[in-house]
XYZ file of C-alpha atoms in Angstrom:
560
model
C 67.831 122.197 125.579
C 71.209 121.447 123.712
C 72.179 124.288 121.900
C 74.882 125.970 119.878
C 76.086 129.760 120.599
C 76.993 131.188 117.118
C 79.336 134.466 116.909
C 80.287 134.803 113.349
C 83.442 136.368 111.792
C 81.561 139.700 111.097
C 80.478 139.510 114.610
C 76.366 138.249 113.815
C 75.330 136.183 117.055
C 72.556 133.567 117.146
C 71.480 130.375 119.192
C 71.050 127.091 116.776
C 69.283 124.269 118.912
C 69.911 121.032 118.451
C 67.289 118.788 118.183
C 68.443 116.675 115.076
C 70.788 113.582 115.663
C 73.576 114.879 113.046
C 73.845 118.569 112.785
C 76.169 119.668 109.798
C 78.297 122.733 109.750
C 80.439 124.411 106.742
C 80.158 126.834 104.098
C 77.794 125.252 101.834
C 74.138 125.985 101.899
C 73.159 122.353 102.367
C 74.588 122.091 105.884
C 71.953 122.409 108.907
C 74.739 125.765 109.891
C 75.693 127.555 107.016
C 78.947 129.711 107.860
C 79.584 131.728 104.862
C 83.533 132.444 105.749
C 86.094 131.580 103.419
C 88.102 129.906 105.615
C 85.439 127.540 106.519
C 85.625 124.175 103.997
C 82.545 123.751 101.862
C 81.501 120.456 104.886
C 83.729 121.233 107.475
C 82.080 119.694 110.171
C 79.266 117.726 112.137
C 77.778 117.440 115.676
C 76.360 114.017 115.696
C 74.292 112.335 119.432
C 75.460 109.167 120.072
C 75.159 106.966 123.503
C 77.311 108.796 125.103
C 76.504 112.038 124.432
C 76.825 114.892 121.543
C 80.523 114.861 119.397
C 82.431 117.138 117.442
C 83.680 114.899 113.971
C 86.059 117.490 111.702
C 85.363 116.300 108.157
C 89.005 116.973 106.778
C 88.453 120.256 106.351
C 91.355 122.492 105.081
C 92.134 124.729 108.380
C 91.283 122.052 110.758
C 88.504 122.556 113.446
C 89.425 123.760 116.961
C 87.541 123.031 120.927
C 89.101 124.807 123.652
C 92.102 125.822 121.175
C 93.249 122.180 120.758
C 93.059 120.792 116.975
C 90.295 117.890 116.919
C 89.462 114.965 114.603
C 86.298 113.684 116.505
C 85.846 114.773 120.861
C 83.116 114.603 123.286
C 81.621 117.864 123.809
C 80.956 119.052 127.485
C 79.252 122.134 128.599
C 81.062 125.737 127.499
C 83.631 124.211 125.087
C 84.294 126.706 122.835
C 84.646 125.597 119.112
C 86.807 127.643 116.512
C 85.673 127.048 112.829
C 87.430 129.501 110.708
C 87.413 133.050 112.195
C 83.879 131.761 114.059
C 83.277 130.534 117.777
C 80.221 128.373 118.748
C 79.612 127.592 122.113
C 78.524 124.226 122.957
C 75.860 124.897 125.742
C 73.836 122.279 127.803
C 72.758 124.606 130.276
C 70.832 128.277 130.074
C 73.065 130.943 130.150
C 73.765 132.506 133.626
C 75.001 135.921 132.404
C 73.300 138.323 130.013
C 74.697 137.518 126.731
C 76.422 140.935 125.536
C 72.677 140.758 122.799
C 70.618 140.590 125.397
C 72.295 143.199 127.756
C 71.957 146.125 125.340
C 68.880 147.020 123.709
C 68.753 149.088 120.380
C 65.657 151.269 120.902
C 64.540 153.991 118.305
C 63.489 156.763 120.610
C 64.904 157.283 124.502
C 65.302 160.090 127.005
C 68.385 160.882 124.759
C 66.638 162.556 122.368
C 65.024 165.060 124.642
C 68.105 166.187 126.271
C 70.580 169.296 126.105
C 73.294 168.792 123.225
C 76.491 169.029 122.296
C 78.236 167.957 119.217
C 81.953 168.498 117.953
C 82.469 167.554 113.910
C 84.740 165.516 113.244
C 87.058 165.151 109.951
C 89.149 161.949 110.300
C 92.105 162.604 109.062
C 92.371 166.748 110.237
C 91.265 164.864 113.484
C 94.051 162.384 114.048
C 96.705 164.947 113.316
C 95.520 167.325 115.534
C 95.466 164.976 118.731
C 98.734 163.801 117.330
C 99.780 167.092 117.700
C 98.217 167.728 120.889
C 99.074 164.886 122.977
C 102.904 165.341 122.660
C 102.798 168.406 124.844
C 102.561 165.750 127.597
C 105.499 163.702 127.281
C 108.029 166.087 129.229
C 105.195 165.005 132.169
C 105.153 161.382 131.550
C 107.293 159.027 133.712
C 108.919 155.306 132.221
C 108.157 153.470 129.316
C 105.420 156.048 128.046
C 108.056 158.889 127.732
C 109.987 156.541 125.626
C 107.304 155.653 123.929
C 106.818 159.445 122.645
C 110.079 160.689 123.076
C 111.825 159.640 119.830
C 108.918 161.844 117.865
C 110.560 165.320 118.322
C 112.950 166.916 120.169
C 112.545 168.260 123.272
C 112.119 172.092 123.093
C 109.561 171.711 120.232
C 107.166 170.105 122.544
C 108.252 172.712 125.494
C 106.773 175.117 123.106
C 103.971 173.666 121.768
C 103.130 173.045 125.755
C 102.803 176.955 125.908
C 100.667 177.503 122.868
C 98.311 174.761 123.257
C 94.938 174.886 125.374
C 94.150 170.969 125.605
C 94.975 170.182 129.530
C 98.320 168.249 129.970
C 96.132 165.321 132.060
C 93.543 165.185 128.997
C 96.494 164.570 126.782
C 98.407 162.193 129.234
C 95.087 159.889 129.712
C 95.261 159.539 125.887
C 98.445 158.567 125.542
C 98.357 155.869 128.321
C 95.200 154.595 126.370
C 97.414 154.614 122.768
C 100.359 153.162 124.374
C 99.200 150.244 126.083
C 96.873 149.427 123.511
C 99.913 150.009 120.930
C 102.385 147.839 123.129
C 99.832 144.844 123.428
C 98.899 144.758 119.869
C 100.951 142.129 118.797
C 99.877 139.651 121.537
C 95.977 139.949 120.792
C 95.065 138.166 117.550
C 91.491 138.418 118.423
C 89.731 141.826 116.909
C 87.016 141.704 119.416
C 89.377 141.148 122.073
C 91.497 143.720 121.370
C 87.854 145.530 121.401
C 87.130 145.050 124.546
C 91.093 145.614 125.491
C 89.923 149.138 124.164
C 86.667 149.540 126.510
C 88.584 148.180 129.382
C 91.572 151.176 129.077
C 88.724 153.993 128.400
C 87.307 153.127 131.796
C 90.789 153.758 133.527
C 91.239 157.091 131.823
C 87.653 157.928 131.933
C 85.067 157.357 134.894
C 81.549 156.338 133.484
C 79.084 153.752 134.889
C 78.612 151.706 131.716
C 79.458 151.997 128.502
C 79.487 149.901 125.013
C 80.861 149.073 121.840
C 78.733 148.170 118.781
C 80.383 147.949 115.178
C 77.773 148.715 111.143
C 77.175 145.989 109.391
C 78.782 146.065 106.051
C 75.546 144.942 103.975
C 73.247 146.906 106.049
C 74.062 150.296 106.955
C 70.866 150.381 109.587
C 72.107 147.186 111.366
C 74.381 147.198 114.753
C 76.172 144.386 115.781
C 77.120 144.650 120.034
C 80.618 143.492 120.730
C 81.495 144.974 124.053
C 79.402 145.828 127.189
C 81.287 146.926 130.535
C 79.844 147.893 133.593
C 82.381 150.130 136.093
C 80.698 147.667 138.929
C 80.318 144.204 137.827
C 77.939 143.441 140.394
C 75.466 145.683 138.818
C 75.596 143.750 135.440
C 72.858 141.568 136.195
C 70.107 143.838 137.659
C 68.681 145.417 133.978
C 69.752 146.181 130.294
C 71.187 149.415 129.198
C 68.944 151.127 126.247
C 70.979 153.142 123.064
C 69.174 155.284 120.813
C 69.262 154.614 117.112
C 68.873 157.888 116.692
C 71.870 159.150 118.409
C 73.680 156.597 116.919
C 72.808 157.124 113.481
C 73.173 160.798 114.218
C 77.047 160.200 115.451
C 77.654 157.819 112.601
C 75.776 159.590 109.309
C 77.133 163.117 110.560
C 80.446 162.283 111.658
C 79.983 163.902 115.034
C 81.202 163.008 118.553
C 78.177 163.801 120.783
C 77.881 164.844 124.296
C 74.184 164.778 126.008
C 72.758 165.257 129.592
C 69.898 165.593 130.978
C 71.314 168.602 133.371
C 73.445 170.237 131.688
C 71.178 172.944 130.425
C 69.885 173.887 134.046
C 71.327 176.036 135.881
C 69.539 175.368 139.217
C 70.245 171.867 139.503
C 74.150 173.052 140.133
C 74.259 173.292 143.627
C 70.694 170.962 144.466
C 71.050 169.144 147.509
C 67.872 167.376 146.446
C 68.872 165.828 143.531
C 70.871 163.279 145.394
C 68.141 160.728 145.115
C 67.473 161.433 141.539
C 69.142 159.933 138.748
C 70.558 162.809 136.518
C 72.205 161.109 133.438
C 75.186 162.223 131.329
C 76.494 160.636 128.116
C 78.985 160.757 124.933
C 78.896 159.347 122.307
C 81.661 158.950 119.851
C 82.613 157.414 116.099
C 84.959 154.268 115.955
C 87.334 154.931 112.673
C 88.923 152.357 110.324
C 90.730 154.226 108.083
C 88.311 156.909 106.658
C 85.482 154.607 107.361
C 83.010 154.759 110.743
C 82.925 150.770 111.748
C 80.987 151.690 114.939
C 80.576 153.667 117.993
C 81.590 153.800 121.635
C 78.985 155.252 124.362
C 79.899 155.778 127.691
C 76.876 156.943 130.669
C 77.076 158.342 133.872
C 74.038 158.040 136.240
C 75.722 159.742 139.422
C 74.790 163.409 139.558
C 78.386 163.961 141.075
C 80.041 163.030 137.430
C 78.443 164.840 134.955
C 80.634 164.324 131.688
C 82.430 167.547 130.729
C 83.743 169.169 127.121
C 87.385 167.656 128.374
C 86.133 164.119 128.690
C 84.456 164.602 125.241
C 87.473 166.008 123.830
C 89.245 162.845 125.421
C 87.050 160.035 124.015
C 86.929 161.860 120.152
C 90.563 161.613 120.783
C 90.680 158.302 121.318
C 88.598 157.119 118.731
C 90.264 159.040 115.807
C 93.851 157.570 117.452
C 91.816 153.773 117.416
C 91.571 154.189 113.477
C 95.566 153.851 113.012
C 95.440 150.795 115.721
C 92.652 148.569 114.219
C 94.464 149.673 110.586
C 97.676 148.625 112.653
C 95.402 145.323 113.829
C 94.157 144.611 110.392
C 98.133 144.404 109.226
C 98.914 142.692 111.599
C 96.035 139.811 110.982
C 96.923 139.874 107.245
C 100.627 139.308 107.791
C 100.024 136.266 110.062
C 97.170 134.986 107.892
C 99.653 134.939 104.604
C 102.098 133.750 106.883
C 100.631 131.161 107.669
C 99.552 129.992 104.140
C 103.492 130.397 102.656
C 104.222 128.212 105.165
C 101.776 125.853 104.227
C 102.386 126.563 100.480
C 106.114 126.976 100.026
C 106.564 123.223 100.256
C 105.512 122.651 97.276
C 105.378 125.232 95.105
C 107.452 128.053 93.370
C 107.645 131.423 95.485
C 106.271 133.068 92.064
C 103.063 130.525 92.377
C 102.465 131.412 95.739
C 102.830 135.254 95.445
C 99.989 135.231 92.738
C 98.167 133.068 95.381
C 98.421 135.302 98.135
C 98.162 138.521 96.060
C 94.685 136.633 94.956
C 91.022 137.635 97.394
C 90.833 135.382 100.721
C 87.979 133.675 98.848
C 90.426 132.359 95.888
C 92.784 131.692 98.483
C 91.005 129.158 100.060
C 89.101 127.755 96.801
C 92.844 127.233 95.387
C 93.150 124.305 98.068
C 89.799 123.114 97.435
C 89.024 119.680 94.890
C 89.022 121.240 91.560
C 88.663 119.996 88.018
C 91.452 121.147 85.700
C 93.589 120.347 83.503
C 97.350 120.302 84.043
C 100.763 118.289 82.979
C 102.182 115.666 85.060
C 105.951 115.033 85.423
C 107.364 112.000 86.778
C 110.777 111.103 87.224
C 112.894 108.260 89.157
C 117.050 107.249 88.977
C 117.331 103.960 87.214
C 119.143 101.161 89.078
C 118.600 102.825 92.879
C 118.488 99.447 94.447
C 121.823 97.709 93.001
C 123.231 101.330 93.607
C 122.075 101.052 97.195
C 123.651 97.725 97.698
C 126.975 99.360 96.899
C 126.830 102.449 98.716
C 126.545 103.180 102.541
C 123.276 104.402 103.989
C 124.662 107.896 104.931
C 126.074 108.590 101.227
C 122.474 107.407 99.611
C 121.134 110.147 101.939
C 123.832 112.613 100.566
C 123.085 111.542 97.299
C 119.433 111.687 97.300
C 119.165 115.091 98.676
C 121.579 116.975 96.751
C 119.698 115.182 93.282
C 115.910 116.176 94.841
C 117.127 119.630 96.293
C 118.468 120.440 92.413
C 115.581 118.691 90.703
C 112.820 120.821 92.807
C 114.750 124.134 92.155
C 114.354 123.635 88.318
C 110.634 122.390 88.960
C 110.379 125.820 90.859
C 112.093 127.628 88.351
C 109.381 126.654 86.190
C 106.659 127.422 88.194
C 105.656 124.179 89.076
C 104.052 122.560 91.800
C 106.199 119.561 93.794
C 103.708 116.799 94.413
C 105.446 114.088 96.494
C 109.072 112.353 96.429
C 107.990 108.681 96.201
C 111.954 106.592 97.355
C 114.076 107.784 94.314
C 111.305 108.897 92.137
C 109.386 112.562 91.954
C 106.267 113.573 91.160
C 105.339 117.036 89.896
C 102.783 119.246 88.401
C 102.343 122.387 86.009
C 99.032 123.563 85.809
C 97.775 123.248 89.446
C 96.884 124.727 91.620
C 96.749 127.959 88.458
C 96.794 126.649 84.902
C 98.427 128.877 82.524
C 98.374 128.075 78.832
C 102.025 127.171 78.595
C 101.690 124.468 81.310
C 103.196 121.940 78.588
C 105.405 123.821 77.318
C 107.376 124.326 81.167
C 107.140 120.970 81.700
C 109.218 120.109 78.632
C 111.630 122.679 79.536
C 112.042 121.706 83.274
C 112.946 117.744 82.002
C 115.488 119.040 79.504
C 117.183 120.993 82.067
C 116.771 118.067 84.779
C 118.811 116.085 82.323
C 121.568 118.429 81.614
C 121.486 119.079 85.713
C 121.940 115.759 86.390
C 124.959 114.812 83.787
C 126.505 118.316 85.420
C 125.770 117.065 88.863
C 128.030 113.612 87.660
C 130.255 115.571 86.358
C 130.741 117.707 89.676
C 130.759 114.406 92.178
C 133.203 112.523 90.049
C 132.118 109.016 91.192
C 132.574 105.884 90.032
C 128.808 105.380 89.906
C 126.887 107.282 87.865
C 123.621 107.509 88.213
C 120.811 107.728 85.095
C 117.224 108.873 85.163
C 113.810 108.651 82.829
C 111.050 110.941 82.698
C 107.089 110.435 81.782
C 105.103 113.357 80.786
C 101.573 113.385 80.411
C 98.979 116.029 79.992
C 95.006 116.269 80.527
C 91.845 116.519 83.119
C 92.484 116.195 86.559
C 91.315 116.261 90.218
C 93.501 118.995 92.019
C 92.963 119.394 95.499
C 93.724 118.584 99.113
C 93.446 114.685 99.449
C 94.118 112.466 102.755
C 92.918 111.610 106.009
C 92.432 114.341 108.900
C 95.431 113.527 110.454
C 97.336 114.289 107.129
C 95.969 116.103 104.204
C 98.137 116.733 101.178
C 97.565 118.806 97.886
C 98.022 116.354 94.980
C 96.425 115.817 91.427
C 94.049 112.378 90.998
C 92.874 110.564 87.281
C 93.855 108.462 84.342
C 96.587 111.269 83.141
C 98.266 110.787 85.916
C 98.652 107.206 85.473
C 99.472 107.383 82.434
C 101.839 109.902 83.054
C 103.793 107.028 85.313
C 103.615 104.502 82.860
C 105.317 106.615 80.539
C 107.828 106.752 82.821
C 108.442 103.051 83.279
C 108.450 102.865 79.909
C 111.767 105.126 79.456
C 115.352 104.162 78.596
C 118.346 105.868 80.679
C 118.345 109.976 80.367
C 115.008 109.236 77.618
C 111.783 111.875 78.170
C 108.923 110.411 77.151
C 105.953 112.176 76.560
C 101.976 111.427 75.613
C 99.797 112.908 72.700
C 97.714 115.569 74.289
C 101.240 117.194 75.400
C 102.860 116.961 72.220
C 99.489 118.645 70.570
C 100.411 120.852 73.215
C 104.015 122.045 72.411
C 104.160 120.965 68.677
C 107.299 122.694 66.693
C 108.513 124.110 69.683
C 111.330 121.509 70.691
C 112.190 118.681 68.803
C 110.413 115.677 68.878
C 110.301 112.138 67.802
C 107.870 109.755 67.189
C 107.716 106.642 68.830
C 104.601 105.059 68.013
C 101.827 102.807 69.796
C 102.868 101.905 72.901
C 101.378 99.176 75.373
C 101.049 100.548 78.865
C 100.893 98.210 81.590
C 97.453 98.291 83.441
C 95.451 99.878 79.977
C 93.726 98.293 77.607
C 94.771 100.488 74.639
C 97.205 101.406 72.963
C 98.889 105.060 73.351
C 100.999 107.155 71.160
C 103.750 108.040 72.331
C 107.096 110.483 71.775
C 110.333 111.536 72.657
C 111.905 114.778 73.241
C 115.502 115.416 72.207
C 117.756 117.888 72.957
């Protein structure tokens, strides 16, 4: 059966069949796959079975949808392509799965063998913790070779850690096995952008530094304490992977996690004659640790690691070893987290910066992820529309040369946008000679009017100062329309090109107003004059006809 492999962004995994001709996918409840992450659009996008097979349609959705890492607007899935929707992957699957899924390979049982073996548990206080094995693991940098005794060597100088090598007890190899874990996880950071691959980049370094059989990774569930979500598996023999599951105990894990403990557990330990038993060869003696995952001062999960050779029983050191590196972890994944947030807003001043003030986009980015991505999202409101265009650009055109209109134009729009900045208004579009912008979206404020008015009266003088500057022959002139009321605010286009813009009858009438000026006049309707009355001075112009409406509007003009 045709099915769909979901791994959400707080790492929940489920199979969705398909066995509808149109399955729907987005954040809204209504779609057949509800992904409640708010970078997924309300109906981002749809699977739909035509002739030729099943295909992926992206329904303009704000952060695009993604097969194979490639940006889509409608493909032909195949077998295994992986789909990115927001900070989600889905699997496209024709075919049953050949390889345990990481669910199926551990199971979460409440009672095991665990429970019933000799003991061993260190507490652990985060933050005491971290600066202990801080502490400790410098002793071993006058022993480490290349890039990892640069890596260290910068923290103190050398005779401090000569003597803190003679006073401390933790074994110099302990200490270097750390470090190597720390550092290369440290020095890859930056290149993984994935947190559960930089998970498993974890696992895969605590199996060089320490020698277990299997071992895995499972992260708490933020909404339900008693909930464990697998992320990594690893086997030390691949082959292996396939012949069974590997069973963790609730209870140890709950034990570990509610009493902040790093647990060691055997079934051997406690006996003294199984030491030197030639007999136990055939018998499989068991060893594991278990050992909290920190974020901060918060547990986000575990790591177990088991030995079933009765050659390589896990010791106090190796304990000591793997608390270590899970306290260290918590400043990495903090590190991780940064480092994800700094991209993420990144990438939306990028997107933003274009068109609107740097003060409009730090309240955006200093707003929840969730208002982030509902700022972009079609939105009743109610803003002020500015529109402005140089009278005369064609017979000016005819007179000048290509390459000096360019000049021209972009030393007028580059001031003109500053002072709509300045304002803390929003840049809609450059339409030839003319510009469009807007105060009030994407955040209304209640002096939305009140800027708008401001930012033509200082267009004006910028312009005749501008003139005045160029000294040419031919001056140019401008008129400005502004208009205030209920709008549609959002992104608006095709999936090739989306663009956020303002929709409805105020902006029309906003452009009419505009047509309607004389040279250097500002023009405005009645709901913004209501909106800024006896705070600049105004003149009343009377019913106007606007081409395109059937009544009449009042209008006025603003004066200096």
């Amino acid at each position: 059966m045709v099915h769909i492999r979901i791994v959400t962004h707080d790492n929940q995994s489920y199979n969705f069949p398909i066995v509808k001709d149109e399955v729907t996918i987005g954040r809204g409840k209504d779609n057949d796959i509800t992904l409640s992450d708010p970078r997924v659009s309300t109906n981002h996008a749809k699977i739909t079975k035509e002739e030729e097979g099943y295909f992926l349609k992206d329904l303009g959705s704000h952060n695009g949808t993604r097969v194979n890492e490639k940006f889509i607007q409608k493909l032909s899935l195949e077998h295994n392509d992986e789909i990115r929707i927001g900070r989600n992957r889905l699997t496209y699957l024709t075919k049953e799965e050949t390889s345990p899924s990481i669910a199926k390979a551990l199971v979460m049982e409440m009672d095991t063998d665990y429970e019933k073996w000799q003991q061993r548990t260190v507490k652990i206080n985060p933050e005491e913790s971290r600066q202990k094995d801080s502490h400790s693991l410098l002793i071993s940098s006058e022993s480490v070779k290349g890039p990892l005794k640069q890596a260290v060597s910068t923290i103190s100088k050398k005779k401090s850690l000569q003597k803190r090598a003679e006073t401390e007890s933790i074994p110099l190899e302990r200490a270097n096995k750390a470090l190597f874990v720390l550092y290369e996880i440290s020095r890859q950071l930056n290149s993984i952008h994935d947190f559960n691959e930089l998970l498993k980049k974890i696992m895969d370094f605590i199996f060089m530094v320490i020698d277990a059989d299997y071992g895995f990774l499972i992260l708490t569930d933020d909404e339900k304490s008693d909930q464990f979500i697998p992320v990594v598996v690893k086997y030390k023999d691949e082959r292996v992977e396939s012949e069974g599951e590997i069973k963790a105990s609730r209870t140890i894990i709950n034990r570990v996690i509610k009493d902040k403990v790093a647990l060691l557990t055997s079934n051997a330990m406690a006996d003294p004659r199984f030491n030197y038993a030639q007999s136990l060869v055939g018998q499989k003696i068991r060893s594991a640790m278990c050992v909290p995952l920190w974020k901060r001062e918060k547990i986000i999960g575990v790591i177990q690691l088991d030995s079933v050779r009765h050659d390589n029983q896990f010791t106090d050191g190796d304990l000591e070893l793997l608390k270590t590196i899970g306290c260290q972890m918590a400043m990495i994944l903090e590190q991780a987290s940064l480092n994800e947030k700094i991209r993420e807003e990144e990438r939306m001043r990028n997107r933003l910066e274009r068109f609107h003030s740097p003060q409009v986009i730090d309240e955006i980015l200093k707003s929840s992820q969730e208002a982030k991505e509902d700022i972009i999202e079609a939105k009743d409101l109610k803003a002020t529309i500015l529109f402005t265009d140089i009278i005369g650009f064609t017979g000016l055109s005819e007179k000048m040369q290509p390459r000096d209109i360019n000049m021209l134009l972009n030393q007028y729009f580059s001031r003109m946008t500053d002072i709509i900045f300045e304002y803390d208004g929003t840049l809609d579009k450059y339409i030839g000679d003319s510009l469009m912008a807007v105060f009030g979206a994407p955040i209304e404020k209640s002096d939305d009017a009140e800027r708008a008015v401001s930012a033509a009266l200082r267009m004006r003088r910028e312009l005749a100062d501008m003139m005045s500057e160029a000294g040419r022959s031919e001056k140019i002139e401008i008129r400005i329309g502004i208009n205030t009321g209920h709008v549609v605010a959002g992104n608006i286009g095709s999936p090739k090109r989306m663009e956020y813009t303002v929709i409805g009858n105020p902006v029309n009438v906003a452009s009419r107003l505009e047509s309607l000026a004389q040279p250097n006049q500002i023009i405005i309707g009645e709901e913004t004059y209501k909106q800024i009355k006896g705070k600049f001075k105004i003149k009343k112009i009377g019913p106007q006809k606007l081409r395109g409406k059937s009544e009449e509007i009042i209008a006025y003009e603003v004066l200096d």
